[in-house]
Structure formats: C-alpha cells, structure tokens
Amino acid sequence: MKPIIQFENVSMSFGKLEVLKSLNLSIQEGETITIIGGSGSGKSVTLKLLLGVVTPDKGRIYFEGNNIVQMKEKELVAMRKQFGVLFQGAALFDSLNVFENIAYPLYEHFKYSEQELKSIVSKKLALVGLPKSEKLMPSELSGGMKKRVGLARAIATDPKLILYDEPTTGLDPTNTQRINQLILDLKKNMKITSIVVTHDMESAFQVSDRIALLKEGKIVSVGTVEEIKNSKDRVVKDFIEGKMKGSEISAGGL
Ligand SMILES: Nc1ncnc2c1ncn2[C@@H]1O[C@H](COP(=O)(O)OP(=O)(O)O)[C@@H](O)[C@H]1O
Ligand SMILES: [Mg+2]
C-alpha cells in the first residue's frame, strides 16, 4: 500500500499557541485512520490543514505526492473535489430540501442531467438508510438523520477521501451505531480512504484500521486497533482509560 497523505514535520501556531509541533503522519490508500486526542489538541486543525483552508507555519503535507502547502487556489479547489467532508454539525442548508442539499456539490462540480442527479441522490440516500426522503426539509429531520444526510452529501461526488470531524458527537447510542456502521460500509463498498477525528474511543475502536493519538502537537502513537488497545505506553493507556470513563467533553467543530 502507498501513502495517499503524508504530514511531514508540520507545525502550526495561532499567535502564541503552538497547536502542532512537528507532526508526522502517513495515511495509506484505502485505510480508515482515526485521530484521537483531547479537546483542543488540534484534531480539527489537522483536517483544515489537509483541506488547505489553513496554512502551516512549517512542514509539508502531501496528497498523492503533491505538496498541499504550495498549491495555488485552483489546485486546492481541484484537490478538494476529490474529498468528502462531514463537518461536526452536518451543516445542512436549512432552506434547501434533502435532495437539493445532497445535489449541491454535484451542481457545483460537474454537469449532470436532472435524471442523473435524481439517480445519484436516490442511491446515496439508500446507502445512508434514508430512501425516498428527498422532499423533506432539514427542520423535519432528527439530529441523527441530519448527520446521515450530511454523509450522503459528503459522498455524492464519490470522493477518494472522506474526512469525518467528530461524526458521532451529540448522537444517541442508536445513531452513533448507525454512523459507525456507515463508515465501515463506505470503506467496504467504495474503497474509500477515511480520516476520522474523534474523542469517542468506542467509535475509534469500531471503525478504524489504525488509530493515531495526537498529544501536545505530535502523533505520539500510531497502530492498529489491537496494538493501541494492548499498548503498554503510559500515555496511550492513560488516554484510553480516561476516555473509557467518559471524562471528556468535546469542544467545537471545524
Ligand atoms: N482559527 C483559529 N484561531 C485561533 N485559535 C485557533 C483557531 N483554530 C483553532 N484554534 C485553537 O487551536 C487549538 C486546537 O483546536 P482544534 O483543532 O479545533 O481542537 P480539537 O482537537 O478539539 O478539534 C485550540 O486551542 C483552538 O482554540
Ligand atoms: Mg474539533
């Protein structure tokens, strides 16, 4: 397997706050990797760096061998077309119905006939377990349904890579389970590369091929679910034990 993404010595500060300090991480094509870390540890910032919406102070970030840090806006736009993003709040357009919300990135990026759009939207809705809900308005959807519509929108363009920022935060156990299952299904059906950012250890164990722990601006440990579960590393053990007790509350999204 070859890396689809590489972070090399990436540092990022906001004023005096050093969020990332020479972070290194390599992500393989087709894997689901989860970045775990405490609130404010820089998980969302890491996703923003990948999208090229913020620029690091130092370091290089490669997508398929091309350094994102040096890309011009035009190249960034082309790159982002290959990404699907599920933001923390799902962020649907309230004045658009479900069909229009999901079709939005398709209108933006490519040219499809009305018939093609209908077919794509209907397939994506079926994938997220919400068939025939095209006409519903966001105000008619529960939190879990909104998240699933957000996911249908994120995959509308058949992205190569999907970024999930706290996909299960604020969801009840049934919807959490549903979203976790969808992350697994998408990997299976679409052979997608997924980067999940979460503070939810249970979800991380469930959906990941590998888990990376972000602490004090660095990836301090990375390994398979089994390796992380059985890690003897104090930092990893402390983090998992703390999380399993549910001692943390997440902060804002992207
Ligand atoms: N645009 C910004 N301006 C100033 N500080 C920011 C900005 N974005 C993030 N931060 C700070 O960077 C730190 C990491 O943020 P974030 O990546 O959102 O954390 P999390 O791991 O909870 O997602 C936080 O202390 C946050 O307040
Ligand atoms: Mg965050």
Coordinates of N, CA and C in Angstrom, one line a residue, residues 28-204:
Q28 N -2.4 5.6 4.6 CA -2.4 4.7 3.4 C -3.7 4.7 2.6
E29 N -3.5 4.5 1.4 CA -4.7 4.5 0.5 C -5.7 3.4 0.9
G30 N -6.9 3.7 1.1 CA -7.9 2.7 1.4 C -8.1 2.4 2.9
E31 N -7.3 3.0 3.7 CA -7.4 2.7 5.2 C -8.4 3.7 5.8
T32 N -8.9 3.2 7.0 CA -9.6 4.2 7.9 C -8.7 4.4 9.0
I33 N -8.3 5.6 9.2 CA -7.4 6.0 10.3 C -8.2 7.0 11.1
T34 N -8.1 6.8 12.4 CA -8.8 7.7 13.4 C -7.7 8.5 14.2
I35 N -7.9 9.8 14.2 CA -7.0 10.6 15.0 C -7.8 10.9 16.3
I36 N -7.2 10.4 17.4 CA -7.9 10.7 18.7 C -7.0 11.7 19.4
G37 N -7.6 12.4 20.4 CA -6.9 13.4 21.1 C -7.9 14.2 21.9
G38 N -7.3 14.8 23.0 CA -8.2 15.5 23.9 C -8.8 16.8 23.2
S39 N -9.7 17.4 23.9 CA -10.3 18.6 23.4 C -9.3 19.7 23.2
G40 N -9.2 20.3 22.0 CA -8.2 21.4 21.8 C -6.9 20.9 21.4
S41 N -6.7 19.6 21.2 CA -5.4 19.1 20.9 C -5.0 19.3 19.4
G42 N -5.9 19.8 18.6 CA -5.5 20.1 17.2 C -6.1 19.2 16.1
K43 N -7.1 18.4 16.5 CA -7.6 17.4 15.6 C -8.3 18.1 14.4
S44 N -9.2 19.1 14.7 CA -9.9 19.8 13.6 C -8.9 20.6 12.8
V45 N -7.9 21.2 13.5 CA -6.9 22.0 12.7 C -6.2 21.1 11.7
T46 N -5.9 19.9 12.1 CA -5.2 18.9 11.2 C -6.1 18.7 10.0
L47 N -7.4 18.5 10.1 CA -8.3 18.4 9.0 C -8.3 19.6 8.1
K48 N -8.3 20.8 8.7 CA -8.3 22.0 8.0 C -7.0 22.2 7.2
L49 N -5.9 21.7 7.7 CA -4.6 21.8 7.0 C -4.7 21.0 5.8
L50 N -5.3 19.8 5.9 CA -5.5 18.9 4.8 C -6.3 19.5 3.7
L51 N -7.3 20.2 4.1 CA -8.2 20.9 3.1 C -7.5 22.1 2.5
G52 N -6.4 22.5 3.1 CA -5.7 23.7 2.6 C -6.5 25.0 2.9
V53 N -7.3 25.0 3.9 CA -8.0 26.2 4.3 C -7.2 27.0 5.4
V54 N -6.3 26.3 6.0 CA -5.2 27.0 6.8 C -3.9 26.5 6.3
T55 N -2.9 27.3 6.5 CA -1.5 27.0 6.0 C -0.6 26.8 7.2
P56 N 0.2 25.8 7.2 CA 1.1 25.6 8.4 C 2.2 26.6 8.4
D57 N 2.8 26.8 9.6 CA 4.0 27.6 9.7 C 5.2 26.9 9.1
K58 N 5.2 25.6 9.3 CA 6.4 24.8 8.8 C 5.9 23.5 8.4
G59 N 6.6 22.8 7.5 CA 6.4 21.5 7.1 C 5.7 21.3 5.8
R60 N 5.5 20.0 5.4 CA 4.9 19.7 4.1 C 3.7 18.7 4.4
I61 N 2.7 18.9 3.5 CA 1.6 18.0 3.6 C 1.3 17.5 2.2
Y62 N 1.5 16.2 1.9 CA 1.3 15.7 0.6 C 0.0 15.0 0.4
F63 N -0.7 15.3 -0.7 CA -1.8 14.4 -1.2 C -1.4 13.9 -2.5
E64 N -1.3 12.5 -2.6 CA -0.9 11.8 -3.8 C 0.4 12.4 -4.3
G65 N 1.3 12.7 -3.4 CA 2.7 13.1 -3.7 C 2.8 14.6 -4.0
N66 N 1.7 15.4 -4.0 CA 1.8 16.8 -4.3 C 1.6 17.6 -2.9
N67 N 2.5 18.5 -2.7 CA 2.5 19.3 -1.5 C 1.4 20.3 -1.5
I68 N 0.4 20.1 -0.6 CA -0.7 21.0 -0.4 C -0.3 22.4 -0.1
V69 N 0.7 22.5 0.8 CA 1.2 23.8 1.3 C 1.5 24.7 0.1
Q70 N 2.0 24.2 -1.0 CA 2.5 25.0 -2.1 C 1.4 25.1 -3.2
M71 N 0.3 24.5 -3.0 CA -0.7 24.6 -4.1 C -1.4 26.0 -4.2
K72 N -1.6 26.3 -5.4 CA -2.4 27.6 -5.7 C -3.9 27.3 -5.5
E73 N -4.7 28.3 -5.3 CA -6.1 28.1 -5.1 C -6.8 27.2 -6.1
K74 N -6.4 27.3 -7.3 CA -7.0 26.5 -8.4 C -6.7 25.0 -8.1
E75 N -5.5 24.7 -7.7 CA -5.1 23.3 -7.5 C -5.8 22.8 -6.2
L76 N -5.9 23.7 -5.2 CA -6.6 23.3 -4.0 C -8.1 23.0 -4.3
V77 N -8.7 23.8 -5.1 CA -10.1 23.5 -5.5 C -10.2 22.2 -6.2
A78 N -9.3 21.9 -7.1 CA -9.3 20.6 -7.8 C -9.1 19.4 -6.8
M79 N -8.2 19.6 -5.9 CA -8.0 18.6 -4.9 C -9.2 18.3 -4.0
R80 N -9.8 19.4 -3.6 CA -11.0 19.3 -2.7 C -12.1 18.6 -3.3
K81 N -12.2 18.7 -4.6 CA -13.3 18.0 -5.4 C -13.2 16.4 -5.1
Q82 N -12.0 16.0 -4.7 CA -11.8 14.5 -4.5 C -12.1 14.2 -3.0
F83 N -12.4 15.2 -2.2 CA -12.6 15.0 -0.8 C -14.1 15.1 -0.5
G84 N -14.5 14.2 0.4 CA -15.9 14.4 1.0 C -15.6 14.8 2.5
V85 N -16.4 15.7 3.0 CA -16.2 16.2 4.3 C -17.5 16.1 5.1
L86 N -17.5 15.5 6.3 CA -18.6 15.5 7.1 C -18.3 16.4 8.3
F87 N -18.8 17.6 8.3 CA -18.5 18.5 9.4 C -19.2 18.1 10.7
Q88 N -18.8 18.7 11.8 CA -19.3 18.3 13.1 C -20.9 18.5 13.1
G89 N -21.3 19.6 12.7 CA -22.8 19.9 12.9 C -23.6 19.4 11.7
A90 N -23.0 18.7 10.7 CA -23.6 18.2 9.5 C -23.9 19.4 8.6
A91 N -24.2 20.6 9.1 CA -24.2 21.9 8.4 C -25.0 21.8 7.1
L92 N -26.3 21.4 7.2 CA -27.2 21.3 6.0 C -27.7 22.8 5.8
F93 N -28.0 23.0 4.5 CA -28.7 24.3 4.2 C -30.1 24.2 4.6
D94 N -30.6 25.0 5.6 CA -31.9 24.9 6.1 C -33.0 25.2 5.1
S95 N -32.7 26.1 4.1 CA -33.7 26.5 3.2 C -33.8 25.5 2.0
L96 N -32.9 24.5 1.9 CA -32.9 23.6 0.8 C -33.4 22.2 1.3
N97 N -34.2 21.5 0.5 CA -34.7 20.2 0.9 C -33.5 19.2 0.8
V98 N -33.8 17.9 1.2 CA -32.8 16.9 1.3 C -32.1 16.7 -0.1
F99 N -33.0 16.6 -1.1 CA -32.5 16.4 -2.5 C -31.5 17.5 -2.9
E100 N -31.9 18.8 -2.6 CA -31.1 19.9 -3.0 C -29.8 19.9 -2.2
N101 N -29.9 19.6 -0.9 CA -28.7 19.5 -0.1 C -27.6 18.5 -0.6
I102 N -28.1 17.4 -1.0 CA -27.2 16.3 -1.5 C -26.7 16.6 -2.9
A103 N -27.6 17.2 -3.7 CA -27.2 17.5 -5.1 C -26.2 18.7 -5.2
Y104 N -26.2 19.5 -4.1 CA -25.4 20.8 -4.1 C -24.0 20.6 -4.6
P105 N -23.2 19.7 -4.1 CA -21.8 19.6 -4.6 C -21.8 19.1 -6.0
L106 N -22.8 18.4 -6.5 CA -22.8 17.9 -7.9 C -23.1 19.1 -8.8
Y107 N -23.9 20.0 -8.4 CA -24.2 21.2 -9.2 C -22.9 22.0 -9.3
E108 N -22.2 22.0 -8.1 CA -21.0 22.9 -8.0 C -19.9 22.4 -8.9
H109 N -19.7 21.1 -8.9 CA -18.5 20.5 -9.5 C -18.7 20.0 -11.0
F110 N -19.8 19.4 -11.3 CA -19.9 18.8 -12.6 C -21.2 19.1 -13.3
K111 N -21.3 18.6 -14.4 CA -22.6 18.8 -15.2 C -23.3 17.5 -15.3
Y112 N -24.4 17.4 -14.7 CA -25.3 16.2 -14.8 C -26.7 16.6 -15.2
S113 N -27.3 15.7 -15.9 CA -28.7 15.9 -16.3 C -29.6 15.8 -15.0
E114 N -30.8 16.3 -15.0 CA -31.7 16.2 -13.9 C -31.9 14.7 -13.5
Q115 N -32.0 13.9 -14.6 CA -32.3 12.4 -14.3 C -31.1 11.8 -13.6
E116 N -29.9 12.2 -14.0 CA -28.7 11.6 -13.4 C -28.6 12.1 -11.9
L117 N -28.9 13.4 -11.7 CA -28.9 13.9 -10.3 C -29.9 13.1 -9.5
K118 N -31.0 12.9 -10.0 CA -32.1 12.1 -9.2 C -31.6 10.7 -8.9
S119 N -30.9 10.1 -9.8 CA -30.5 8.8 -9.6 C -29.3 8.7 -8.6
I120 N -28.4 9.7 -8.7 CA -27.3 9.7 -7.7 C -27.8 10.0 -6.3
V121 N -28.7 11.0 -6.2 CA -29.2 11.3 -4.8 C -29.9 10.1 -4.2
S122 N -30.7 9.5 -5.1 CA -31.5 8.4 -4.6 C -30.6 7.2 -4.1
K123 N -29.5 7.0 -4.8 CA -28.6 5.9 -4.4 C -27.9 6.3 -3.1
K124 N -27.5 7.5 -3.0 CA -26.7 7.9 -1.8 C -27.7 7.9 -0.6
L125 N -28.9 8.2 -0.8 CA -29.9 8.2 0.3 C -30.1 6.8 0.8
A126 N -30.2 5.9 -0.2 CA -30.4 4.4 0.2 C -29.2 4.0 1.0
L127 N -28.0 4.4 0.5 CA -26.8 4.0 1.2 C -26.7 4.4 2.7
V128 N -27.3 5.6 3.0 CA -27.3 6.0 4.4 C -28.6 5.6 5.1
G129 N -29.4 4.8 4.5 CA -30.6 4.3 5.1 C -31.7 5.3 5.2
L130 N -31.8 6.2 4.3 CA -32.9 7.2 4.3 C -33.5 7.2 2.9
P131 N -34.0 6.1 2.3 CA -34.5 6.1 1.0 C -35.8 7.0 0.9
K132 N -36.0 7.6 -0.2 CA -37.2 8.4 -0.5 C -37.4 9.6 0.4
S133 N -36.4 10.1 0.9 CA -36.6 11.3 1.8 C -36.2 12.6 1.2
E134 N -36.1 12.6 -0.2 CA -35.7 13.7 -1.0 C -36.4 15.0 -0.6
K135 N -37.7 14.9 -0.4 CA -38.5 16.1 -0.3 C -38.5 16.7 1.1
L136 N -38.0 16.0 2.1 CA -38.0 16.5 3.5 C -37.1 17.7 3.6
M137 N -37.5 18.6 4.5 CA -36.7 19.8 4.8 C -35.8 19.4 6.1
P138 N -34.6 20.1 6.2 CA -33.8 19.8 7.4 C -34.6 19.9 8.7
S139 N -35.5 20.9 8.8 CA -36.2 21.1 10.0 C -37.1 19.9 10.4
E140 N -37.3 19.0 9.4 CA -38.2 17.8 9.7 C -37.3 16.6 10.1
L141 N -36.0 16.8 10.2 CA -35.1 15.7 10.4 C -34.6 15.7 11.9
S142 N -34.4 14.5 12.4 CA -33.7 14.4 13.8 C -32.2 14.7 13.6
G143 N -31.5 14.8 14.7 CA -30.1 15.0 14.6 C -29.3 13.9 13.9
G144 N -29.8 12.7 14.2 CA -29.1 11.5 13.5 C -29.4 11.5 12.0
M145 N -30.6 11.9 11.7 CA -31.0 11.9 10.2 C -30.2 13.0 9.5
K146 N -30.0 14.1 10.2 CA -29.3 15.2 9.6 C -27.8 14.8 9.3
K147 N -27.3 14.1 10.2 CA -25.9 13.6 10.1 C -25.8 12.7 8.9
R148 N -26.8 11.8 8.7 CA -26.8 10.9 7.6 C -27.0 11.6 6.3
V149 N -27.8 12.6 6.3 CA -28.0 13.4 5.0 C -26.6 14.1 4.7
G150 N -26.0 14.6 5.8 CA -24.7 15.2 5.6 C -23.7 14.2 5.0
L151 N -23.8 13.0 5.5 CA -22.9 12.0 5.0 C -23.2 11.6 3.5
A152 N -24.5 11.6 3.2 CA -24.9 11.3 1.8 C -24.4 12.5 0.9
R153 N -24.4 13.7 1.4 CA -23.9 14.8 0.6 C -22.3 14.7 0.5
A154 N -21.7 14.3 1.6 CA -20.2 14.1 1.5 C -19.8 13.1 0.5
I155 N -20.6 12.1 0.2 CA -20.2 11.0 -0.7 C -20.8 11.2 -2.1
A156 N -21.6 12.3 -2.3 CA -22.3 12.5 -3.5 C -21.4 12.4 -4.7
T157 N -20.2 13.0 -4.6 CA -19.3 13.0 -5.7 C -18.3 11.8 -5.8
D158 N -18.7 10.8 -5.0 CA -17.8 9.6 -5.0 C -16.3 10.0 -4.7
P159 N -16.1 10.6 -3.5 CA -14.8 11.1 -3.2 C -13.8 10.0 -3.0
K160 N -12.5 10.3 -3.2 CA -11.4 9.4 -2.9 C -11.2 9.2 -1.4
L161 N -11.4 10.4 -0.8 CA -11.1 10.5 0.6 C -12.2 11.2 1.4
I162 N -12.5 10.7 2.5 CA -13.6 11.3 3.3 C -13.0 11.7 4.7
L163 N -13.4 12.9 5.1 CA -12.9 13.4 6.4 C -14.1 13.5 7.3
Y164 N -14.0 12.9 8.4 CA -15.1 13.0 9.4 C -14.7 13.7 10.6
D165 N -15.3 14.8 11.0 CA -14.9 15.5 12.2 C -16.0 15.2 13.3
E166 N -15.6 14.5 14.2 CA -16.5 14.1 15.4 C -17.8 13.6 14.8
P167 N -17.8 12.5 14.0 CA -19.1 12.1 13.4 C -20.2 11.6 14.4
T168 N -19.8 11.2 15.5 CA -20.8 10.7 16.5 C -21.1 11.6 17.7
T169 N -20.4 12.7 17.7 CA -20.6 13.6 18.9 C -22.1 14.1 18.9
G170 N -22.7 14.0 20.1 CA -24.0 14.5 20.2 C -25.1 13.6 19.8
L171 N -24.7 12.4 19.3 CA -25.7 11.4 18.8 C -26.1 10.4 19.9
D172 N -27.3 9.9 19.9 CA -27.7 8.9 20.9 C -27.0 7.6 20.5
P173 N -27.0 6.6 21.3 CA -26.3 5.3 21.0 C -26.8 4.6 19.7
T174 N -28.1 4.7 19.4 CA -28.6 4.1 18.1 C -28.0 4.8 16.9
N175 N -28.0 6.1 16.9 CA -27.5 6.8 15.8 C -26.0 6.8 15.7
T176 N -25.3 6.7 16.9 CA -23.9 6.5 16.9 C -23.5 5.2 16.2
Q177 N -24.2 4.2 16.6 CA -24.0 2.9 16.0 C -24.2 2.9 14.5
R178 N -25.3 3.6 14.1 CA -25.6 3.7 12.6 C -24.5 4.4 11.9
I179 N -24.0 5.5 12.4 CA -22.9 6.2 11.7 C -21.6 5.4 11.7
N180 N -21.3 4.7 12.8 CA -20.1 3.8 12.8 C -20.3 2.8 11.7
Q181 N -21.5 2.2 11.6 CA -21.7 1.1 10.6 C -21.5 1.7 9.2
L182 N -22.0 3.0 9.0 CA -21.9 3.6 7.7 C -20.5 3.8 7.3
I183 N -19.7 4.2 8.3 CA -18.2 4.5 8.0 C -17.6 3.1 7.5
L184 N -18.0 2.1 8.2 CA -17.5 0.7 7.8 C -18.0 0.3 6.4
D185 N -19.3 0.6 6.2 CA -19.9 0.2 4.9 C -19.3 1.0 3.7
L186 N -19.0 2.2 3.9 CA -18.5 3.1 2.9 C -17.1 2.6 2.5
K187 N -16.3 2.2 3.5 CA -15.0 1.6 3.2 C -15.1 0.4 2.4
K188 N -16.1 -0.5 2.7 CA -16.3 -1.7 2.0 C -16.8 -1.5 0.6
N189 N -17.8 -0.7 0.5 CA -18.4 -0.5 -0.8 C -17.7 0.4 -1.8
M190 N -17.1 1.4 -1.2 CA -16.5 2.5 -2.1 C -15.0 2.5 -2.1
K191 N -14.4 1.6 -1.3 CA -12.9 1.5 -1.2 C -12.3 2.9 -0.9
I192 N -12.9 3.6 -0.1 CA -12.6 5.0 0.2 C -11.5 5.0 1.3
T193 N -10.7 6.1 1.3 CA -9.8 6.3 2.4 C -10.5 7.2 3.4
S194 N -10.5 6.9 4.6 CA -11.2 7.7 5.6 C -10.3 8.2 6.7
I195 N -10.5 9.5 7.0 CA -9.8 10.0 8.2 C -10.9 10.5 9.2
V196 N -10.9 9.9 10.3 CA -11.9 10.2 11.3 C -11.2 10.9 12.5
V197 N -11.8 12.0 12.9 CA -11.3 12.7 14.1 C -12.4 12.5 15.2
T198 N -12.0 12.1 16.3 CA -13.0 11.9 17.4 C -12.3 11.8 18.7
H199 N -13.1 12.1 19.7 CA -12.6 11.8 21.1 C -13.4 10.6 21.7
D200 N -14.2 9.9 20.8 CA -15.0 8.8 21.2 C -14.2 7.5 20.9
M201 N -13.7 7.0 22.0 CA -12.8 5.8 21.9 C -13.5 4.6 21.4
E202 N -14.7 4.4 21.8 CA -15.5 3.2 21.4 C -15.7 3.2 19.9
S203 N -16.0 4.4 19.3 CA -16.2 4.5 17.9 C -14.8 4.3 17.2
A204 N -13.8 4.8 17.8 CA -12.4 4.7 17.2 C -12.1 3.2 17.1

